[in-house]
mmCIF file of C-alpha atoms in Angstrom:
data_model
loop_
_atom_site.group_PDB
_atom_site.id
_atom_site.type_symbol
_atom_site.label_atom_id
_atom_site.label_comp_id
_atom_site.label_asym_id
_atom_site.label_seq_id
_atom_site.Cartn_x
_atom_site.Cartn_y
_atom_site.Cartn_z
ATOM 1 C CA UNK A 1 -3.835 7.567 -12.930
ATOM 2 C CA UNK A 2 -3.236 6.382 -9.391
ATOM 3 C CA UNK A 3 -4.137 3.233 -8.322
ATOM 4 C CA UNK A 4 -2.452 0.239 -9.038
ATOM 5 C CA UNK A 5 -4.707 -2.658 -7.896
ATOM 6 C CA UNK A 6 -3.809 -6.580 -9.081
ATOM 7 C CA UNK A 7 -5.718 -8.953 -7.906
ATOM 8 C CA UNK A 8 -5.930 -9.028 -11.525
ATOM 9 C CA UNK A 9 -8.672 -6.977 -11.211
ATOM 10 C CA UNK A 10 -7.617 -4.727 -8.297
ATOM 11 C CA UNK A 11 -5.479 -3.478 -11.346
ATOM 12 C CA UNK A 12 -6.427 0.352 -10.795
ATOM 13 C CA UNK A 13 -3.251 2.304 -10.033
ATOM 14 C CA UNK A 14 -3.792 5.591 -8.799
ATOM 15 C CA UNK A 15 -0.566 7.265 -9.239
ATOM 16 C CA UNK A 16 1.149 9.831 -7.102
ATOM 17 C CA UNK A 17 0.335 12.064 -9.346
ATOM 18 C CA UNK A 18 3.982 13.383 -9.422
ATOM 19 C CA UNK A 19 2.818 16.700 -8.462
ATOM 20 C CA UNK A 20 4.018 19.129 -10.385
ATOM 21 C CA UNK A 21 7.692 19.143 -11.354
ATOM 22 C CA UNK A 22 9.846 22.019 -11.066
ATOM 23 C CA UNK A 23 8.543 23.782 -14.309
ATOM 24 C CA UNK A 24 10.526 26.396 -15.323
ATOM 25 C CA UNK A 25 9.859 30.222 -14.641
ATOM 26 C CA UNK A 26 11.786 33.159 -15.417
ATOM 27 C CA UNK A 27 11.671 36.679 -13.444
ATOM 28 C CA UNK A 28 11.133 39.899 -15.300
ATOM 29 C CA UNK A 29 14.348 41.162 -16.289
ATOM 30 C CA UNK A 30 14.697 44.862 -16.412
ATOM 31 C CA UNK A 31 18.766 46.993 -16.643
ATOM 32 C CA UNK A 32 21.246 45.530 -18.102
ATOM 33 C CA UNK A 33 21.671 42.370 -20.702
ATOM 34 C CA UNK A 34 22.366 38.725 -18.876
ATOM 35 C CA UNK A 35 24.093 36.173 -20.507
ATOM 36 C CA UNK A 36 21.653 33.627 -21.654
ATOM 37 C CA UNK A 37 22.991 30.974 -18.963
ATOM 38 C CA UNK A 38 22.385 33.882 -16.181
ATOM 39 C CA UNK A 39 18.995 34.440 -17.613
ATOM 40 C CA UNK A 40 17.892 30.468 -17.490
ATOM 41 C CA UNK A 41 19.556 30.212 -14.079
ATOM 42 C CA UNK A 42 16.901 33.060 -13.565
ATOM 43 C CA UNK A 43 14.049 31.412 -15.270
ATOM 44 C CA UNK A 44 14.478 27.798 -13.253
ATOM 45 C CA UNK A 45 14.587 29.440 -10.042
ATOM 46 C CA UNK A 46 11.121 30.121 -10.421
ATOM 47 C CA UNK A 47 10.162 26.567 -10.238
ATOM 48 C CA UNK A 48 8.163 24.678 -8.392
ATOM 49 C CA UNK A 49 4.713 24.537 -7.359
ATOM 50 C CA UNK A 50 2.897 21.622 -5.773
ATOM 51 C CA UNK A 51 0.328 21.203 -8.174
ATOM 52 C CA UNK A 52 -2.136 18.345 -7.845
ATOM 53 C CA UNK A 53 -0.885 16.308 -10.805
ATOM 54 C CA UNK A 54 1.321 14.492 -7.996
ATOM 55 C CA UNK A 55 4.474 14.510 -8.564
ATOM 56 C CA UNK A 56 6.590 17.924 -9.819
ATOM 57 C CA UNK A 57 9.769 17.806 -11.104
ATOM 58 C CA UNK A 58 11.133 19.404 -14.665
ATOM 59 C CA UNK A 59 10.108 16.065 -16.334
ATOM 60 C CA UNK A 60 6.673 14.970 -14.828
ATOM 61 C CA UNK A 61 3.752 14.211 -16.682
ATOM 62 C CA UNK A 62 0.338 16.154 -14.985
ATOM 63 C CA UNK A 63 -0.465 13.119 -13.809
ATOM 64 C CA UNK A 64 1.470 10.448 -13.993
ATOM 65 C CA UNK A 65 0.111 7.229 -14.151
ATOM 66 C CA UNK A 66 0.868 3.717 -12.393
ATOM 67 C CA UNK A 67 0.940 0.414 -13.582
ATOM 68 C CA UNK A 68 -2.944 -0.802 -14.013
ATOM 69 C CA UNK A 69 -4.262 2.654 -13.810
ATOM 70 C CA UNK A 70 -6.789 1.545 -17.103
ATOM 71 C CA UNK A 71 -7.972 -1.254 -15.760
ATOM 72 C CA UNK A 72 -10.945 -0.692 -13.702
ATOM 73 C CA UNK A 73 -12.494 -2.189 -10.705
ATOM 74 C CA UNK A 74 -15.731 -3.685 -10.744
ATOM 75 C CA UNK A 75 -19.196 -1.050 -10.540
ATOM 76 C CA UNK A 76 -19.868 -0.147 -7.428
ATOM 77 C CA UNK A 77 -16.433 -0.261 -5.638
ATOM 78 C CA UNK A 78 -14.986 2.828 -4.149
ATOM 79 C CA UNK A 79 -11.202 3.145 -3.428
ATOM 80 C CA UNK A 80 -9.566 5.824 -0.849
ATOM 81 C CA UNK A 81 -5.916 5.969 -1.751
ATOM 82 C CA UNK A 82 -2.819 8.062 0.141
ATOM 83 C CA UNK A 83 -0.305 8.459 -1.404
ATOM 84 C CA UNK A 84 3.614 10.055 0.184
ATOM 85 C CA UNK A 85 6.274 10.841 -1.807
ATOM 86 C CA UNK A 86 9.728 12.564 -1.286
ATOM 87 C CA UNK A 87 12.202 13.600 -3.916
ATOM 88 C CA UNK A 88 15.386 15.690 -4.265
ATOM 89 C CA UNK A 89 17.593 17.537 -6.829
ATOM 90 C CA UNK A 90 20.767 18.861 -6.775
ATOM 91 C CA UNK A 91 21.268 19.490 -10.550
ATOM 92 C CA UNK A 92 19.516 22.247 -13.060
ATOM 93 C CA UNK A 93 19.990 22.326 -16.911
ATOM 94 C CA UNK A 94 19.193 24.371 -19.352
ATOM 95 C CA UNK A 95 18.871 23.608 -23.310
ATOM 96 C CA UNK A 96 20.814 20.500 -22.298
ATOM 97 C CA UNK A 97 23.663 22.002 -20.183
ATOM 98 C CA UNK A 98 24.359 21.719 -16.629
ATOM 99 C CA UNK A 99 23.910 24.908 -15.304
ATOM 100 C CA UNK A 100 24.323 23.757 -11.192
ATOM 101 C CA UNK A 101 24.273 20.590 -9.708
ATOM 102 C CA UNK A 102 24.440 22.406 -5.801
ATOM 103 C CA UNK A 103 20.730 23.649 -5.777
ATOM 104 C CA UNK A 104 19.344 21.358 -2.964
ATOM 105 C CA UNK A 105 15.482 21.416 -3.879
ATOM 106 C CA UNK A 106 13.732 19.154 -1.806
ATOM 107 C CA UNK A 107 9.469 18.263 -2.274
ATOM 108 C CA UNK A 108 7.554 15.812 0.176
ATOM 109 C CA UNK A 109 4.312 15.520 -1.391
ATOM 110 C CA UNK A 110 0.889 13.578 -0.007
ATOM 111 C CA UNK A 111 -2.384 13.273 -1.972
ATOM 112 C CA UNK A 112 -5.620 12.019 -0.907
ATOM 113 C CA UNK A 113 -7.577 10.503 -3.463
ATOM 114 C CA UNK A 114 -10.918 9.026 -3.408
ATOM 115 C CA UNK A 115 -12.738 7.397 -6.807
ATOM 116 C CA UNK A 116 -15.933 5.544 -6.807
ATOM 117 C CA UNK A 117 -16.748 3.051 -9.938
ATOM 118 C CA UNK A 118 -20.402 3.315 -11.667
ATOM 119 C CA UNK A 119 -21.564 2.206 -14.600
ATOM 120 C CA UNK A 120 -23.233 5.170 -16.948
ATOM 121 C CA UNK A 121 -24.978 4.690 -20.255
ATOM 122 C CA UNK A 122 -23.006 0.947 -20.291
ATOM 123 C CA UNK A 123 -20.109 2.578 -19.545
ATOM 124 C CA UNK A 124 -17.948 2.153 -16.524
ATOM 125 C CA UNK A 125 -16.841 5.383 -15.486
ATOM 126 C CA UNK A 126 -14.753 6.679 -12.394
ATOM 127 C CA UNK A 127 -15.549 10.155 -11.296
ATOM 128 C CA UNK A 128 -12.900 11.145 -8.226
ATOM 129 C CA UNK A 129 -11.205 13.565 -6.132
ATOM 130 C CA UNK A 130 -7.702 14.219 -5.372
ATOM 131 C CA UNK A 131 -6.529 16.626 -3.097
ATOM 132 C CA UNK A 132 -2.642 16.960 -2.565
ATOM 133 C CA UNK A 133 -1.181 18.366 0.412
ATOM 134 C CA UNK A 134 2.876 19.009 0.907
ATOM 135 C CA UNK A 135 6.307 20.641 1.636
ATOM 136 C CA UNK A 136 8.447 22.361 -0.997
ATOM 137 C CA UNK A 137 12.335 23.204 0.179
ATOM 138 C CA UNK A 138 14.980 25.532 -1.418
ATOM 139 C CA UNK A 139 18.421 24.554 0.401
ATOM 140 C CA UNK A 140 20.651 26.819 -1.008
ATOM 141 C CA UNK A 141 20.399 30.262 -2.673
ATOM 142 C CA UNK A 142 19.531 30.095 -6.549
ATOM 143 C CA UNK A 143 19.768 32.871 -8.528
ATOM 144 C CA UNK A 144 17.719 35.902 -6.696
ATOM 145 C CA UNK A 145 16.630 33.341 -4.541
ATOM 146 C CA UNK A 146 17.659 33.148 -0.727
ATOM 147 C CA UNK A 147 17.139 29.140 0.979
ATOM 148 C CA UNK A 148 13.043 29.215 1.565
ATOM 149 C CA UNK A 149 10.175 26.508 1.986
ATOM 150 C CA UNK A 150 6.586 26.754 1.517
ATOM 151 C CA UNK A 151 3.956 23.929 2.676
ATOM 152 C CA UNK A 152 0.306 23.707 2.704
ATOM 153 C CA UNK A 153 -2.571 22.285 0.956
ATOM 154 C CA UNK A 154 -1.737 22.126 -3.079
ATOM 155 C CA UNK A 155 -4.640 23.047 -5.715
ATOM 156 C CA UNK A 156 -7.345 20.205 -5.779
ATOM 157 C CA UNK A 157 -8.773 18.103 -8.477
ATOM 158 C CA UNK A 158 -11.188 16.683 -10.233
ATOM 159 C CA UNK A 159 -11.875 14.097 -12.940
ATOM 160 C CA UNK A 160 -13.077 11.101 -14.287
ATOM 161 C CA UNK A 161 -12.203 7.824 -16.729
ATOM 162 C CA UNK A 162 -14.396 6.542 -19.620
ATOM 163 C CA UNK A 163 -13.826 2.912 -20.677
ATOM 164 C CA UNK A 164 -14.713 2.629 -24.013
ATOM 165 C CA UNK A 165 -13.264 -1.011 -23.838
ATOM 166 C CA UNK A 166 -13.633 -3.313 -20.667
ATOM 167 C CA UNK A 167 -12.705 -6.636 -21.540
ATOM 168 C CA UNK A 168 -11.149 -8.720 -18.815
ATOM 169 C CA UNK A 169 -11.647 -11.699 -20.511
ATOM 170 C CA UNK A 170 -9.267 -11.004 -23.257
ATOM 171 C CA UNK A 171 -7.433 -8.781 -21.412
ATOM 172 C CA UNK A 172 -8.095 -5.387 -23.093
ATOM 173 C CA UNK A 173 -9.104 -2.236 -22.175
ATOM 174 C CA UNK A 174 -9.223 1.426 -23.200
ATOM 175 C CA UNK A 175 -10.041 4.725 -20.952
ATOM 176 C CA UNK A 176 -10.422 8.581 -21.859
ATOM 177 C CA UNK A 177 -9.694 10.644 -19.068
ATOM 178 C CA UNK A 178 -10.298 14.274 -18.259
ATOM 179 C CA UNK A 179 -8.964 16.460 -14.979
ATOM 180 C CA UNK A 180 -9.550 20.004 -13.949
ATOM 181 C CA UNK A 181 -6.975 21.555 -11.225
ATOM 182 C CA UNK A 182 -8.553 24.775 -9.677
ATOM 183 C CA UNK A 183 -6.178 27.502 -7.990
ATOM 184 C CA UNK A 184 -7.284 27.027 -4.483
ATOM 185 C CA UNK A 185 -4.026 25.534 -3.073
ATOM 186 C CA UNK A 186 -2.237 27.659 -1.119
ATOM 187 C CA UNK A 187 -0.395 30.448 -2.587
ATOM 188 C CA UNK A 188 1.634 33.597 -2.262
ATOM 189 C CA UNK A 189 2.571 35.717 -4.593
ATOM 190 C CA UNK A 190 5.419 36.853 -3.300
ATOM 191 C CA UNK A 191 7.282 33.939 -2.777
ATOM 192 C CA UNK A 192 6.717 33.389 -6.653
ATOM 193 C CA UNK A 193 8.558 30.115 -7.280
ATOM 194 C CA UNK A 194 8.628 28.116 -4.220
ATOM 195 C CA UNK A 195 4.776 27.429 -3.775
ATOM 196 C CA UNK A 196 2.043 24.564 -3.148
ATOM 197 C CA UNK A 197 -0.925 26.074 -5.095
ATOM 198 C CA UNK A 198 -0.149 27.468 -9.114
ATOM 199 C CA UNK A 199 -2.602 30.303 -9.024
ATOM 200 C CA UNK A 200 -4.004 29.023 -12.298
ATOM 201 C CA UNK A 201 -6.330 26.800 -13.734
ATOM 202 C CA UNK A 202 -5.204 23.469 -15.635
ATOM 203 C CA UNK A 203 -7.143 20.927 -17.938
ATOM 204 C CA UNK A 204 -5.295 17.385 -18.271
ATOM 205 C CA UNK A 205 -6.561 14.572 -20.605
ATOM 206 C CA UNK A 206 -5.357 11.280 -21.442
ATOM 207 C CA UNK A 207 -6.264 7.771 -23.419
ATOM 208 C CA UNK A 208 -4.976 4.686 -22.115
ATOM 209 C CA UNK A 209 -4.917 1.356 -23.271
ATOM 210 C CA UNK A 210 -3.689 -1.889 -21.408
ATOM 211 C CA UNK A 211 -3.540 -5.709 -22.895
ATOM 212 C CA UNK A 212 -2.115 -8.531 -21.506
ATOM 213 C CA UNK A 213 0.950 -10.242 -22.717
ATOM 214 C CA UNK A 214 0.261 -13.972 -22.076
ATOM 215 C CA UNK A 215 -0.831 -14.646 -18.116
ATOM 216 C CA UNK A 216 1.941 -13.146 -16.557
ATOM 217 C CA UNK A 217 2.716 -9.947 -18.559
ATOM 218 C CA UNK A 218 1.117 -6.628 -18.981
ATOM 219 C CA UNK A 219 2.082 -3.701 -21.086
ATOM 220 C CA UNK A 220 0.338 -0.258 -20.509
ATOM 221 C CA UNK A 221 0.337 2.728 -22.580
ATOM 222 C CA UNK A 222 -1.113 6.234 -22.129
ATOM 223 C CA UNK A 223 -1.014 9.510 -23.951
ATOM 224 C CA UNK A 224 -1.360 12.802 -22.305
ATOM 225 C CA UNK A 225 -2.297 16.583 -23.271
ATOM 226 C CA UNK A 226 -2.098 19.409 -20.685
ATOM 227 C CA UNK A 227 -3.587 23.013 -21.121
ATOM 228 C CA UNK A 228 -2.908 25.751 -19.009
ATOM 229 C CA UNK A 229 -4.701 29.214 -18.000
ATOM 230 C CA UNK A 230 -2.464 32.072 -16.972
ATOM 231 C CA UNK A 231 -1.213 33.001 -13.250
ATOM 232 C CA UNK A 232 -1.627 36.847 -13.312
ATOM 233 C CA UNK A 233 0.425 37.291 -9.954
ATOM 234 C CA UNK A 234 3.571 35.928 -10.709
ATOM 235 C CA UNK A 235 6.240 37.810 -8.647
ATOM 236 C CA UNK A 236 4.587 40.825 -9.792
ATOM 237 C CA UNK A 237 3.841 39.525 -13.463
ATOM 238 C CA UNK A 238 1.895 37.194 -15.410
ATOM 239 C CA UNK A 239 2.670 33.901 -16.387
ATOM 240 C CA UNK A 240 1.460 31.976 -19.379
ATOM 241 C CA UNK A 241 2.380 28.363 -20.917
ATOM 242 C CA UNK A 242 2.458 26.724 -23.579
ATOM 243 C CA UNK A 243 0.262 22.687 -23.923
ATOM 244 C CA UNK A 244 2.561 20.076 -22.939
ATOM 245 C CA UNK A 245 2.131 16.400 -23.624
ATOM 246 C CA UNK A 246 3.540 12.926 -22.227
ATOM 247 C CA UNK A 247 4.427 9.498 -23.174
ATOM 248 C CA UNK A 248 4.256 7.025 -20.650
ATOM 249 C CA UNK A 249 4.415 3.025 -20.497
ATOM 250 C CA UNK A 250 4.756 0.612 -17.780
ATOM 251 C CA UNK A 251 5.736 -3.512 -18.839
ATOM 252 C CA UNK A 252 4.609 -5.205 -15.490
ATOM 253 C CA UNK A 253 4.843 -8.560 -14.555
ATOM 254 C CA UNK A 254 2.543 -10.840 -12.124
ATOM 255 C CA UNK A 255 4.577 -12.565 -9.448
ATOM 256 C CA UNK A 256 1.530 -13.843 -8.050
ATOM 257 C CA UNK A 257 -2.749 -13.138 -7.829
ATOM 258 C CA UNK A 258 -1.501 -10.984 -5.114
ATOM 259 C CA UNK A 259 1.716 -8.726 -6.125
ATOM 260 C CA UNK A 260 3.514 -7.497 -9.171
ATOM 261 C CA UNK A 261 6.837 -5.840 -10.222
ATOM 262 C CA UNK A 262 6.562 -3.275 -13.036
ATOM 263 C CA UNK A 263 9.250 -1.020 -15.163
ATOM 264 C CA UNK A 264 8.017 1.780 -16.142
ATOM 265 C CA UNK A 265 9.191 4.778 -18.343
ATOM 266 C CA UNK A 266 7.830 8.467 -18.700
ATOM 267 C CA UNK A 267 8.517 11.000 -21.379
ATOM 268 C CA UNK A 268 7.750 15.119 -21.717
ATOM 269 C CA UNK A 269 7.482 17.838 -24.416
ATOM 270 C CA UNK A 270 6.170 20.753 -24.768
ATOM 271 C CA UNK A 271 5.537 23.367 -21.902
ATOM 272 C CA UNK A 272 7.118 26.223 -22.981
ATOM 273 C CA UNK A 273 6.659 29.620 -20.699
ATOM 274 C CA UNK A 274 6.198 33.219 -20.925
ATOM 275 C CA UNK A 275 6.805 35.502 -18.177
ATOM 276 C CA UNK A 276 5.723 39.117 -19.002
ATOM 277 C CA UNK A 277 5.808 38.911 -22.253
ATOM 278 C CA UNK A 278 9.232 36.938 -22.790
ATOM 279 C CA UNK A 279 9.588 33.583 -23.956
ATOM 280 C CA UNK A 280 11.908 31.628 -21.739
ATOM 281 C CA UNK A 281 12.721 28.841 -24.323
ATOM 282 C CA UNK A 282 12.220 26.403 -21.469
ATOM 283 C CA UNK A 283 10.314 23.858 -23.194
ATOM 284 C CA UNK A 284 10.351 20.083 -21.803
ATOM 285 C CA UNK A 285 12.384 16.953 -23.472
ATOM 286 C CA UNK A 286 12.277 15.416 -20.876
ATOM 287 C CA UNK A 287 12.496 11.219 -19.306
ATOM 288 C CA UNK A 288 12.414 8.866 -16.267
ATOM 289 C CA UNK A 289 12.297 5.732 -15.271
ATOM 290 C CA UNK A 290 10.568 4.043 -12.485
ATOM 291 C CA UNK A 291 10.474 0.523 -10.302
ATOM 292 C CA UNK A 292 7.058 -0.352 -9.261
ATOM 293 C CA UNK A 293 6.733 -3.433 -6.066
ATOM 294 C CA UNK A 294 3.069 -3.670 -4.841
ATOM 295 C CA UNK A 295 1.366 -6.602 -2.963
ATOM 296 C CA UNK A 296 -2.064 -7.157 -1.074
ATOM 297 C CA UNK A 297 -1.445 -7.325 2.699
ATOM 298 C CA UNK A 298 -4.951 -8.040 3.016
ATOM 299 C CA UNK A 299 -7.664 -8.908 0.688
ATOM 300 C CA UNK A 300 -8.903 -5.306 0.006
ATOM 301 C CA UNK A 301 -5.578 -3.330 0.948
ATOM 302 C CA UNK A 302 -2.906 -2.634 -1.408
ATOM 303 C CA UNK A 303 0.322 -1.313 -0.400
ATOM 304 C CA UNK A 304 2.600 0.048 -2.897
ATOM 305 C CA UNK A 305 6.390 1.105 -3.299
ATOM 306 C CA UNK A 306 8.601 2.632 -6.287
ATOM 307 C CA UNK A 307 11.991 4.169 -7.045
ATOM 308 C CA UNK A 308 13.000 6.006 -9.577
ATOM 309 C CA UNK A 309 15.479 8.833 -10.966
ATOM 310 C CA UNK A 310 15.802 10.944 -13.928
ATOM 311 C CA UNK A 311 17.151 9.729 -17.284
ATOM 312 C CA UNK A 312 17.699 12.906 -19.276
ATOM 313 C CA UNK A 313 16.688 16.481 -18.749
ATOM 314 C CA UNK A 314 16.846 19.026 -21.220
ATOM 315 C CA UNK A 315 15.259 22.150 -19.406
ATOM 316 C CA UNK A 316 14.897 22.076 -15.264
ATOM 317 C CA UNK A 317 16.033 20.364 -12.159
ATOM 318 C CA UNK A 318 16.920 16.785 -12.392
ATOM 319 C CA UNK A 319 15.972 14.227 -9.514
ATOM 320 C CA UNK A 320 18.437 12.250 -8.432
ATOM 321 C CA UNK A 321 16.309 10.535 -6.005
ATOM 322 C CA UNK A 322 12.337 9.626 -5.769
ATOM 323 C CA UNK A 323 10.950 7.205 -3.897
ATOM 324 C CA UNK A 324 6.787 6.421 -3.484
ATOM 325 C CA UNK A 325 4.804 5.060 -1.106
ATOM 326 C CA UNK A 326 1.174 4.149 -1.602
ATOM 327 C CA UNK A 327 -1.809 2.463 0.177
ATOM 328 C CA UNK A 328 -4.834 1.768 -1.352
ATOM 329 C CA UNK A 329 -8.229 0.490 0.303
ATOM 330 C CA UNK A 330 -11.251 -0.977 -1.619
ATOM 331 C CA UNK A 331 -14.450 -0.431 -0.031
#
């Protein structure tokens, strides 16, 4: 979920948690009928919200994971991670159809995350913190929306990751995770869409499971389920959504003890919204791709850098451009 450490062990990827991608929102809609296109166009520009799953875009994952995020350091260590990430869109689609590609929505994200490793019952287990801090940007008007920005601290979180399987030796392991994000981001309700806090509580879990492929090679595979609790101040209105889930693998390859590349690829369903009562037949189908470089500069500091885009977006805006940046410290 955010780190990704190598020195084979240093393995533990804490991932910018691609805080939360534009999801879609729709605006009550009162007077006269809108075409459907009109009324999406509506719906997306209620969009984006910072939330601590690090990294937010139509297509993100809660928390998307690195390369080597299941494979845990040793008991005892403690990691403080920072991650920095900017990404822009200039595209929005709806049930597969380009409705703009002229929006200009900009994020800059940061997260702080801190995770200590401790050993419970024979278990190795990860409890942490992660508390994500950022800018959101509208460039150009959208829909009822005129150009704004909102920045600020984003709604914290907390979890932890279960090994149920922890074996270096033949390169195996296996992790249940569970997250809570708590609405105490900043947050106005009157700005609706373009926000760093969600007003709303979310529970993310996730199984991942890592082997190696020979000495060089390692494929990683996670699973995630997202549930969400309603925002009842919505631009006036409540907000509900639907469980989404995620598919996401990352093939990595050891250039050395010391660095890696990785490919990685991330898939979304699910997510549909309600907005006072409405459905907004927004639901995700959405994919990415990513390039992962990350090396020791020293023996306990990782630095970390990625770039990806967008493959395919059925419902939201599209990024055309992210790039990552991540250091991580071992203490």
């Amino acid at each position: 979920m955010l780190l990704a450490t190598d020195c084979r062990h240093l393995t533990r990827s804490i991932s910018m948690m691609e805080i939360h991608n534009m999801r879609t929102y729709s605006l009550p809609m009162h007077c006269s009928p809108l075409s459907k296109k009109i009324r999406h166009v509506l719906a997306m520009a209620g969009a984006l919200t910072l939330s601590t799953t690090a990294t937010l875009t139509a297509n993100a994952a809660e928390i998307a994971t690195d390369p080597g995020d299941y494979v845990p350091l040793p008991e005892g260590s403690t990691l403080g991670l920072l991650y920095l990430q900017h990404a822009s869109r200039d595209s929005v689609y709806a049930n597969g159809d380009l409705l703009r590609d002229d929006t200009g929505l900009d994020t800059r994200i940061g997260l702080a995350r801190f995770i200590h490793y401790l050993n419970i019952g024979g278990y190795t287990v990860n409890p942490q913190i992660i508390l994500p801090f950022g800018r959101v940007e509208l460039k150009a008007p959208f829909g009822p929306l005129e150009p704004t920005s909102s920045s600020g601290m984003g709604d914290p979180m907390i979890g932890a990751t279960t090994w149920l399987v922890n074996n270096p030796d033949q390169q195996k392991w296996f992790g249940l995770s569970a997250f809570a994000s708590m609405p105490a981001g900043k947050y106005d309700a009157s700005n609706g869409p373009i926000n760093v806090g969600e007003n709303r509580w979310k529970g993310i879990f996730q199984a991942g499971y890592v082997t190696g492929l020979g000495d060089d090679f390692m494929l990683d595979i996670i699973a995630e389920y997202a549930t969400y609790g309603d925002n009842d101040d919505f631009i006036g209105t409540r907000r509900e959504q639907n469980d989404s889930q995620s598919l996401q693998t990352h093939f990595k390859y050891l250039l050395s003890p010391q660095s890696h590349l990785a490919l990685s690829y991330y898939h979304s369903f699910g997510g549909e919204t309600t907005v006072g009562g409405v459905r907004q037949d927004d639901a995700l189908d959405n994919s990415r791709w990513q390039a992962t470089f990350a090396t020791f500069v020293q023996p306990t500091l990782q630095l970390q850098m990625q770039y990806g885009q967008d493959i395919n977006v059925e419902n939201g805006f599209k990024e055309e451009h992210r790039i990552n940046l991540r250091a991580a410290k071992v203490f």
